[in-house]
Short mmCIF file of N, CA, C and O in Angstrom, two decimals:
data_model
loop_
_atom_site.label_atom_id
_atom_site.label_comp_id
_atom_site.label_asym_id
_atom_site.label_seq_id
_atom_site.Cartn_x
_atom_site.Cartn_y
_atom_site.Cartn_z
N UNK A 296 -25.91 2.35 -3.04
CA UNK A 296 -24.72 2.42 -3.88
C UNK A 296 -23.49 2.27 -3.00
O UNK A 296 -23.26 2.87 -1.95
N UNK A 297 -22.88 1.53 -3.49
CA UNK A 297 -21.28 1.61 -2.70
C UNK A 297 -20.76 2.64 -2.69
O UNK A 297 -21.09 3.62 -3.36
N UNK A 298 -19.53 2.56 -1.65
CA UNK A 298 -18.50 3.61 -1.63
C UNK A 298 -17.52 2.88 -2.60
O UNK A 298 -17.11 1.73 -2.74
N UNK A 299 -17.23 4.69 -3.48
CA UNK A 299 -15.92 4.17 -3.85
C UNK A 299 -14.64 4.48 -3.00
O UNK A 299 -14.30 5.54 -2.48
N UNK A 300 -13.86 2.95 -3.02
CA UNK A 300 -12.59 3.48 -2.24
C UNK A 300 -11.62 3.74 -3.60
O UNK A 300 -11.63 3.43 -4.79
N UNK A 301 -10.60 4.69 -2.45
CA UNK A 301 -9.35 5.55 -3.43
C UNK A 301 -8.36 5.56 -1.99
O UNK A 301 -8.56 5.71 -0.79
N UNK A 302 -7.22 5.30 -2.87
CA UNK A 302 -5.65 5.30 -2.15
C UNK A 302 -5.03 5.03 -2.67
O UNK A 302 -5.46 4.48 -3.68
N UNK A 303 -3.63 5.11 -2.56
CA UNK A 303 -2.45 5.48 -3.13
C UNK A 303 -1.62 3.82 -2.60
O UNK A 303 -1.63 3.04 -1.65
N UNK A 304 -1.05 3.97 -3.84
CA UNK A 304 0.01 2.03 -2.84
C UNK A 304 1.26 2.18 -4.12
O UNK A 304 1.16 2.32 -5.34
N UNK A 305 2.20 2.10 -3.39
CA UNK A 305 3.28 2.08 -4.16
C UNK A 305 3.46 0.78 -5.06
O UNK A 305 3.37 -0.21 -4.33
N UNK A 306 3.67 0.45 -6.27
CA UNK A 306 3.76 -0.86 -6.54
C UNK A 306 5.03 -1.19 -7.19
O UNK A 306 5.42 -0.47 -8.11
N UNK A 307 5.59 -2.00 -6.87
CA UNK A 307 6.98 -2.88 -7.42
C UNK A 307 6.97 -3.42 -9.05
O UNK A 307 5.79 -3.74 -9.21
N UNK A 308 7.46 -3.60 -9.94
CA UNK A 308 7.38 -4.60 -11.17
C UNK A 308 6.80 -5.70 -11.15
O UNK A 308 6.01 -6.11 -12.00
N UNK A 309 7.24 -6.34 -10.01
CA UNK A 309 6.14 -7.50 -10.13
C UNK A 309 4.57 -7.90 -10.33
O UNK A 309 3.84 -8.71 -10.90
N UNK A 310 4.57 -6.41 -9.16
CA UNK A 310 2.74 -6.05 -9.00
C UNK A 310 2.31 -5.54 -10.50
O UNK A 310 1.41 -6.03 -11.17
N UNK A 311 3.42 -4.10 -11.01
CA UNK A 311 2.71 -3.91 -12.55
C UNK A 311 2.77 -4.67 -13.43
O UNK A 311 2.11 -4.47 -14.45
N UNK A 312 3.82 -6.12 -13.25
CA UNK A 312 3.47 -7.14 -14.17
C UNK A 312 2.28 -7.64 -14.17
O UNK A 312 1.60 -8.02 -15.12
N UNK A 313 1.96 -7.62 -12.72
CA UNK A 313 0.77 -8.94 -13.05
C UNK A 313 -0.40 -8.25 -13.13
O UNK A 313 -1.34 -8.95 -13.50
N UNK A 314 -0.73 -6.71 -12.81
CA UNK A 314 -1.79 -6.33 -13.38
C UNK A 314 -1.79 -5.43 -14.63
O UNK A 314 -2.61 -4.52 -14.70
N UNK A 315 -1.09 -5.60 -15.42
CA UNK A 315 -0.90 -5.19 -16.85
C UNK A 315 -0.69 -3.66 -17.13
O UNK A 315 -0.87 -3.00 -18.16
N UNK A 316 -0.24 -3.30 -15.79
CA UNK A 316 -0.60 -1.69 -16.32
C UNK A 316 0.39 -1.19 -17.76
O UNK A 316 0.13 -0.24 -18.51
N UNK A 317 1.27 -1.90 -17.84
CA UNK A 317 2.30 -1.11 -19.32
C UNK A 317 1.74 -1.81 -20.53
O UNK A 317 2.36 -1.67 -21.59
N UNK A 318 0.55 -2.62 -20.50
CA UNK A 318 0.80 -3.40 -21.30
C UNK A 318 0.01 -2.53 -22.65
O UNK A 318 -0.43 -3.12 -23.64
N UNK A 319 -0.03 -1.45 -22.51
CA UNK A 319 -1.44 -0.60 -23.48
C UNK A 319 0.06 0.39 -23.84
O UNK A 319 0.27 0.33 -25.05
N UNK A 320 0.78 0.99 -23.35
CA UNK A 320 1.87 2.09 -23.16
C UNK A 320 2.72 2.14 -24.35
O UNK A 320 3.05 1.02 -24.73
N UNK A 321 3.00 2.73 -24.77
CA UNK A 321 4.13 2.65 -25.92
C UNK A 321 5.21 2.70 -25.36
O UNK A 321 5.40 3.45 -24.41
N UNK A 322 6.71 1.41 -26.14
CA UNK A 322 8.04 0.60 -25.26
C UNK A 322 8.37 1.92 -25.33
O UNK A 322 8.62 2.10 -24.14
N UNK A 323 8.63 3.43 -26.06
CA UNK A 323 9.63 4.03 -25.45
C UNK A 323 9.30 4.65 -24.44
O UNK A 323 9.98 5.47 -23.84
N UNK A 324 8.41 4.36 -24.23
CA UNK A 324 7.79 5.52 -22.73
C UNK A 324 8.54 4.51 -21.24
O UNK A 324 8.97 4.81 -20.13
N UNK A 325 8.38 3.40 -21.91
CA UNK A 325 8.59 2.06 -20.51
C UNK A 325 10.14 1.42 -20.32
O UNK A 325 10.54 0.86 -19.30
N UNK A 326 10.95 1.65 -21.65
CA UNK A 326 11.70 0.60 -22.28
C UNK A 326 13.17 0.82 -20.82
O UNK A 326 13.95 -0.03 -20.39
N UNK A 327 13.08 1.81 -20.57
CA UNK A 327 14.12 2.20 -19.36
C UNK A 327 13.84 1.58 -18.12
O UNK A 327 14.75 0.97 -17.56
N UNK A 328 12.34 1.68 -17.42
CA UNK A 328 11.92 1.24 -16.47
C UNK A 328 11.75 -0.11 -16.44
O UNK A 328 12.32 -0.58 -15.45
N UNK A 329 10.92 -1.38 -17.47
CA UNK A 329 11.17 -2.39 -17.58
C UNK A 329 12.09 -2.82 -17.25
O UNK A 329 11.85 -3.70 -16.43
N UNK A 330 13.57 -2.65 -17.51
CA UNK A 330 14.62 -3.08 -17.02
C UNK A 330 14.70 -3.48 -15.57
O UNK A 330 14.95 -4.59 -15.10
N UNK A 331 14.48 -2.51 -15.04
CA UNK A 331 14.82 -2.31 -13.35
C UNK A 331 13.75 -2.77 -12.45
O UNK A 331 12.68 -2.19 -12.26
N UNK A 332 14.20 -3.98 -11.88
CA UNK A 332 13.35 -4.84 -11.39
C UNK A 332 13.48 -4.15 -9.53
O UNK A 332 13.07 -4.60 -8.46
N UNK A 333 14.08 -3.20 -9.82
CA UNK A 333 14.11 -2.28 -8.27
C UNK A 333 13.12 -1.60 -7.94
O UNK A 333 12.71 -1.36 -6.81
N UNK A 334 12.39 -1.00 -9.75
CA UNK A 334 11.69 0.21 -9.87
C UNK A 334 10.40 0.42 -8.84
O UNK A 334 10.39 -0.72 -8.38
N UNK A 335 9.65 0.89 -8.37
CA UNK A 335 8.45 1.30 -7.70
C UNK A 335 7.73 2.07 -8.37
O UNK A 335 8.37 2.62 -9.26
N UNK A 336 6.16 2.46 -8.29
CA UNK A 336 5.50 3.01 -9.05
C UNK A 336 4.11 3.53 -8.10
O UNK A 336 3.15 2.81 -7.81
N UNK A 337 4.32 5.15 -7.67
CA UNK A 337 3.62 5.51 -7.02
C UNK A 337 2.11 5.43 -7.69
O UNK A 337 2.01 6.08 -8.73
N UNK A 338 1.11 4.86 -7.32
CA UNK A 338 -0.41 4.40 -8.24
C UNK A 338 -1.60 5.00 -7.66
O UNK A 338 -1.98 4.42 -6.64
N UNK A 339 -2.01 5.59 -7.88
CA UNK A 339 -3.83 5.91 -7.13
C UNK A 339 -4.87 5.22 -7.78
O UNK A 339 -5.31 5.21 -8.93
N UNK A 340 -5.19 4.54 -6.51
CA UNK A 340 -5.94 3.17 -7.35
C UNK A 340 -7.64 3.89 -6.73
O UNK A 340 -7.81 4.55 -5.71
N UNK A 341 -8.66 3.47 -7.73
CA UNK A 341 -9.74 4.25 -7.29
C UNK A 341 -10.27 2.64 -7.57
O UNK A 341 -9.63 1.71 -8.05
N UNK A 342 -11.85 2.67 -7.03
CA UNK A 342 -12.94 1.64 -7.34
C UNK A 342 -13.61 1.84 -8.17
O UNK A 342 -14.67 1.84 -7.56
N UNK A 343 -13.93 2.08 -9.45
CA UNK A 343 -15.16 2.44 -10.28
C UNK A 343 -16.26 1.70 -10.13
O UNK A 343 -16.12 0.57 -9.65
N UNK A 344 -17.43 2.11 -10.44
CA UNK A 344 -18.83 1.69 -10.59
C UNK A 344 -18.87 0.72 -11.73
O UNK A 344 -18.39 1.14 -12.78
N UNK A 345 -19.43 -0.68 -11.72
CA UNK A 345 -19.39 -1.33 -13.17
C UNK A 345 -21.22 -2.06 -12.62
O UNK A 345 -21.95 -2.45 -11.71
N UNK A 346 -20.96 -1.66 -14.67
CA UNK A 346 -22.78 -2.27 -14.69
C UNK A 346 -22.66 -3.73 -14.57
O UNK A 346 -23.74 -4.32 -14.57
N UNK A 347 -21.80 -4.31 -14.48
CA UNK A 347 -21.87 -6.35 -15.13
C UNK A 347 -22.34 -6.85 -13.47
O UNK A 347 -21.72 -6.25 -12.59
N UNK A 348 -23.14 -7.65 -13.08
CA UNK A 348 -22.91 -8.20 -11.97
C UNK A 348 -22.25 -8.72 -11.67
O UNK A 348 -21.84 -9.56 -12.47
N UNK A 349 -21.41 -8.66 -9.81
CA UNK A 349 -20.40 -9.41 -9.88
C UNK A 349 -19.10 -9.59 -10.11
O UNK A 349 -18.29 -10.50 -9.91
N UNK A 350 -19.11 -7.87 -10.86
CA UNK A 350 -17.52 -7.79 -11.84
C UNK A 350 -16.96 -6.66 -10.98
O UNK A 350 -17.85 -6.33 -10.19
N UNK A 351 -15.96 -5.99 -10.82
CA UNK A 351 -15.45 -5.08 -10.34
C UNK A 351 -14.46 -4.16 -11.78
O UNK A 351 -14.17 -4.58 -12.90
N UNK A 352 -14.22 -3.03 -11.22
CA UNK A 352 -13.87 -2.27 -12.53
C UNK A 352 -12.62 -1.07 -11.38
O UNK A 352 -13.04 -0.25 -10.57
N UNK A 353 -11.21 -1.34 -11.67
CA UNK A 353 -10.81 -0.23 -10.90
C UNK A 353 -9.72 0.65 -11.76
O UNK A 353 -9.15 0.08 -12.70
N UNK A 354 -9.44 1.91 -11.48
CA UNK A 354 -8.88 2.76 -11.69
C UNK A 354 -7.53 3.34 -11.46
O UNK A 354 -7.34 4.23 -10.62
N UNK A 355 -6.54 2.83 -12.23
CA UNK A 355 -5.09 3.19 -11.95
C UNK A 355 -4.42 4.44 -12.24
O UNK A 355 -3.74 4.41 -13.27
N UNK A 356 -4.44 5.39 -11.69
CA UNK A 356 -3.63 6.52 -12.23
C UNK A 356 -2.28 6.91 -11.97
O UNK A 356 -2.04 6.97 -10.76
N UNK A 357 -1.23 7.20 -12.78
CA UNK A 357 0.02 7.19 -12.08
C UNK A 357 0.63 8.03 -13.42
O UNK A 357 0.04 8.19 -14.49
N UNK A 358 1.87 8.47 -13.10
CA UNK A 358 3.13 9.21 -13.98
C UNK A 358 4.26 8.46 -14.06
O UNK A 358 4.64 7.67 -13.19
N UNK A 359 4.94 8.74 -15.36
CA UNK A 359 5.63 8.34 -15.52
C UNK A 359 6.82 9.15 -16.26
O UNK A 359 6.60 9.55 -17.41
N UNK A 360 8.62 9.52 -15.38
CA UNK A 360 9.04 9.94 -15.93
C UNK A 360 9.39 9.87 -17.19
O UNK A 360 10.17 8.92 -17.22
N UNK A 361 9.28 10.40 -18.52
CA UNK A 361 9.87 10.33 -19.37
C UNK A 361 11.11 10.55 -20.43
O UNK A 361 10.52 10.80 -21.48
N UNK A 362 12.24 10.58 -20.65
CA UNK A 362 13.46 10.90 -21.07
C UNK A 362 12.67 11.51 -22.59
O UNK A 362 12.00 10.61 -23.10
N UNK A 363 12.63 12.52 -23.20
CA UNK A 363 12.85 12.94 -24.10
C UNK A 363 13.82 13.40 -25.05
O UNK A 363 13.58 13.49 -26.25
N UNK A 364 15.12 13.75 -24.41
CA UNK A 364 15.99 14.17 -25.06
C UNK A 364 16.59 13.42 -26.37
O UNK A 364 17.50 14.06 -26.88
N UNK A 365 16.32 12.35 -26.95
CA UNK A 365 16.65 12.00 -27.89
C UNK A 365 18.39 11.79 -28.44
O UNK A 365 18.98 12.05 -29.48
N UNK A 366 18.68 11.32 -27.41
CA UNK A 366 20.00 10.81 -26.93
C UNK A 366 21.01 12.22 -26.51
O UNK A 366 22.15 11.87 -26.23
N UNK A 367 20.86 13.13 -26.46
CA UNK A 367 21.71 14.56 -25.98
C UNK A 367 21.44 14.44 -24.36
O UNK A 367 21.01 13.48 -23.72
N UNK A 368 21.85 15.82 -23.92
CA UNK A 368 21.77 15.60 -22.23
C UNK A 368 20.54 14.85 -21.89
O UNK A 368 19.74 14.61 -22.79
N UNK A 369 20.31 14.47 -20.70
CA UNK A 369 18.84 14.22 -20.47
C UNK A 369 17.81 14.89 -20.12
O UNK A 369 17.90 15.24 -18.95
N UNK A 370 16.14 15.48 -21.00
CA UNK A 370 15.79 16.40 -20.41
C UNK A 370 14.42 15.04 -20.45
O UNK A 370 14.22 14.10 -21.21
N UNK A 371 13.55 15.66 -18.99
CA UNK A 371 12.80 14.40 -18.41
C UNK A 371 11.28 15.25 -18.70
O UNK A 371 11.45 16.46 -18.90
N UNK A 372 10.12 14.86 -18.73
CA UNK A 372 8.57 15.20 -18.67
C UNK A 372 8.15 14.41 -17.93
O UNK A 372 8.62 13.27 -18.02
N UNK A 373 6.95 14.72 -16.76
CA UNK A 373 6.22 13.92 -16.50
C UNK A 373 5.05 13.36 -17.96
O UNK A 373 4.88 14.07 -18.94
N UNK A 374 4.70 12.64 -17.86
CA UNK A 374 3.18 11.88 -18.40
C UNK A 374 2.42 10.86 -17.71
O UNK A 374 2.89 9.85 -17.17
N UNK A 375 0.58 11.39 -17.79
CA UNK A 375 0.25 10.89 -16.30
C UNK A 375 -0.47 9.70 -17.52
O UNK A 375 -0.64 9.85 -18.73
N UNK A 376 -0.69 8.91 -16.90
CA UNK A 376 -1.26 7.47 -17.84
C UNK A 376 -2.80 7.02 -16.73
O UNK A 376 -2.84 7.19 -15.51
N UNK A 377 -3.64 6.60 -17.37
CA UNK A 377 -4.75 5.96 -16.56
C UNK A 377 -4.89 4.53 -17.36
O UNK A 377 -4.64 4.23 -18.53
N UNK A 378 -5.40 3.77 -16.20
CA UNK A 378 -5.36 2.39 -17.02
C UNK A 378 -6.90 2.12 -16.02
O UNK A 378 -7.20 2.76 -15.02
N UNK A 379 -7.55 1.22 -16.53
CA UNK A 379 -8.91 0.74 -16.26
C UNK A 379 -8.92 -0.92 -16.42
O UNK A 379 -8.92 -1.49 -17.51
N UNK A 380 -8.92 -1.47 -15.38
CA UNK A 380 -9.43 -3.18 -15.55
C UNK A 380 -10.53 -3.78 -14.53
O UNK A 380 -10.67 -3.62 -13.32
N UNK A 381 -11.07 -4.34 -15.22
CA UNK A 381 -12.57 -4.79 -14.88
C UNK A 381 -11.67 -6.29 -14.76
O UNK A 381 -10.57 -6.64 -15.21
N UNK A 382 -12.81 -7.01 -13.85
CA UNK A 382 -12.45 -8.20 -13.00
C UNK A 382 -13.65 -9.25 -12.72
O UNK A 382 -14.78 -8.79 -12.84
N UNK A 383 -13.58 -10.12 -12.50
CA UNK A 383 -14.65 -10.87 -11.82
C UNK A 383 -14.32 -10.55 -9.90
O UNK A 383 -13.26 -10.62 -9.28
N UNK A 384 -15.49 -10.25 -9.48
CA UNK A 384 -15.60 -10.43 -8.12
C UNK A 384 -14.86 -11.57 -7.02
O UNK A 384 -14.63 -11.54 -5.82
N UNK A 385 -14.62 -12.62 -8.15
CA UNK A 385 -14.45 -13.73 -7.25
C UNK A 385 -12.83 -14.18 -7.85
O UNK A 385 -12.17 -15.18 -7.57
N UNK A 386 -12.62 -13.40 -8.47
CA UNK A 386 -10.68 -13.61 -9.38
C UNK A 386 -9.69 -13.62 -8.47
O UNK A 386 -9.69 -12.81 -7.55
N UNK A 387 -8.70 -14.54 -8.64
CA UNK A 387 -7.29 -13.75 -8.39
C UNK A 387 -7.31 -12.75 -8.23
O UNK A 387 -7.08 -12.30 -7.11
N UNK A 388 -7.67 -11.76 -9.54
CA UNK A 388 -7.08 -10.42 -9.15
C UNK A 388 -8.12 -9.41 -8.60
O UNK A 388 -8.03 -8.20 -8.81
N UNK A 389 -9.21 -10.06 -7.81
CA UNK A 389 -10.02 -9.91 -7.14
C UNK A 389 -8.85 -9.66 -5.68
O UNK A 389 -8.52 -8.64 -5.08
N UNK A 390 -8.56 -10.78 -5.53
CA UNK A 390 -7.59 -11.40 -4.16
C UNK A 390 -6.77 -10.48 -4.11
O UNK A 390 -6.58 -9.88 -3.05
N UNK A 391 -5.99 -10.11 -5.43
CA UNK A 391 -4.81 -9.46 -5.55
C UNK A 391 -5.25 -8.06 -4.99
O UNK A 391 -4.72 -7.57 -3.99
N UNK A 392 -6.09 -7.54 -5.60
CA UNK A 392 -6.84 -6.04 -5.31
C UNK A 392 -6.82 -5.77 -3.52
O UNK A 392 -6.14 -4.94 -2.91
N UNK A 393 -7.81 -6.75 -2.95
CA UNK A 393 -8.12 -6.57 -2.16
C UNK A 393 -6.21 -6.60 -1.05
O UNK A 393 -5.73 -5.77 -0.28
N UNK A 394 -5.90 -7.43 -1.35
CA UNK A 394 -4.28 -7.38 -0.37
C UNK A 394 -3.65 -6.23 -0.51
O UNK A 394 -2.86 -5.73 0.29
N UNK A 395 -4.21 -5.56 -2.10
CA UNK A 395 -3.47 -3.90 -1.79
C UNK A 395 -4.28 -3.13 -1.37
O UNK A 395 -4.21 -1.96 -1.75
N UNK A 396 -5.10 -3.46 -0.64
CA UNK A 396 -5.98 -2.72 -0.12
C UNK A 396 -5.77 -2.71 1.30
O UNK A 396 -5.51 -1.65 1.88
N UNK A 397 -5.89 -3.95 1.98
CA UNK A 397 -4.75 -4.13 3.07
C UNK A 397 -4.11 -3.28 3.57
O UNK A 397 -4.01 -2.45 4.47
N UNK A 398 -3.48 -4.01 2.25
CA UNK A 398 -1.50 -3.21 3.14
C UNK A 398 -1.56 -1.86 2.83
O UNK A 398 -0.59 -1.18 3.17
N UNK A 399 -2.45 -1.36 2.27
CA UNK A 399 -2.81 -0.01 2.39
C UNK A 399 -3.20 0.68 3.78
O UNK A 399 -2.94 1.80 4.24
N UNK A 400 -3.95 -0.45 4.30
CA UNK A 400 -4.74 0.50 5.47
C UNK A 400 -3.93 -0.04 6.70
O UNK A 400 -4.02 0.40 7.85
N UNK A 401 -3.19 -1.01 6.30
CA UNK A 401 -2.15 -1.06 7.56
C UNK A 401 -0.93 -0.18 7.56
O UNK A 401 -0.37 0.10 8.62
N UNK A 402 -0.57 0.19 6.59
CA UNK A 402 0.67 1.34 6.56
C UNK A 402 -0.02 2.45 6.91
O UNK A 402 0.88 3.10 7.45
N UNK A 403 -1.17 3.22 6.99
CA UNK A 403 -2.45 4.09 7.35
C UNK A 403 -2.06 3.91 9.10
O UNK A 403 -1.49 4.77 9.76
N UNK A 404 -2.45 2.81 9.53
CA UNK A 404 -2.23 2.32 10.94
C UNK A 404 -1.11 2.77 11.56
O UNK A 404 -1.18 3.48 12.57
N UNK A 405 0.09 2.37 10.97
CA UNK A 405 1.29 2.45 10.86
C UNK A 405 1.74 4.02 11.36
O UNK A 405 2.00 4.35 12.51
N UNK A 406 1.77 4.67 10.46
CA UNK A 406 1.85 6.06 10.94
C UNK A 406 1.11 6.90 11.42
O UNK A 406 1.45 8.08 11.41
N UNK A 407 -0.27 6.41 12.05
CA UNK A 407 -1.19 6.97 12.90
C UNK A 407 -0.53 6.58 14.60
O UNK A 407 -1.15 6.95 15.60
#
C-alpha cells in the first residue's frame, strides 16, 4: 500500500481556480474573496486511497473566513470546507499536483 502524503501549500486564486476548490461553496461564503486576486489560501492537501486504477483521489482541507454580520459592524466565523478530486494519474492536474508537491518540499529545504 502506498504512503499517504499530507502537507500544507499555500495557494493563490489562480491555483484555486484551476483546481475548483469554490466551485461546490455557496457565492456568499466566497463572493468577498473571489474578488481579490491577491488572496492566498492556507490548504492541507492529503493523498487519499482510490479504488479506479490509475486514478488518484486527493484531499483539500482549508477555512475560510466568513463575514456574518449581515451588513452591521463586521463580526467574522471561521468555516472549515473539505473538497475531494479524483484525477487520472497521467492529467494535467496530475502535473499540477505533483509541482505542489515540489515546492512543498523545497520550502521544507528552505528552512531546514
Amino acid at each position: 500500500m502506498a504512503t499517504k502524503m499530507e502537507y500544507t501549500n499555500c495557494l493563490n486564486m489562480e491555483q484555486i481556480d484551476y483546481l475548483d476548490l469554490f466551485d461546490d461553496i455557496p457565492y456568499k461564503y466566497i463572493k468577498n474573496i473571489i474578488k481579490d486576486e491577491d488572496y492566498d489560501l492556507e490548504v492541507e492537501i492529503t493523498d487519499v486511497e482510490c479504488d479506479r486504477v490509475a486514478w488518484c483521489r486527493t484531499k483539500f482541507e482549508f477555512e475560510l473566513e466568513i463575514n456574518i454580520s449581515q451588513g452591521s459592524s463586521p463580526l467574522y466565523f471561521n468555516k472549515k470546507f473539505e473538497v475531494i478530486k479524483e484525477y487520472n494519474g497521467s492529467s494535467p492536474m496530475a502535473l499540477f499536483m505533483l509541482d505542489l508537491q515540489i515546492e512543498d518540499e523545497e520550502e521544507s529545504d528552505e528552512e531546514e
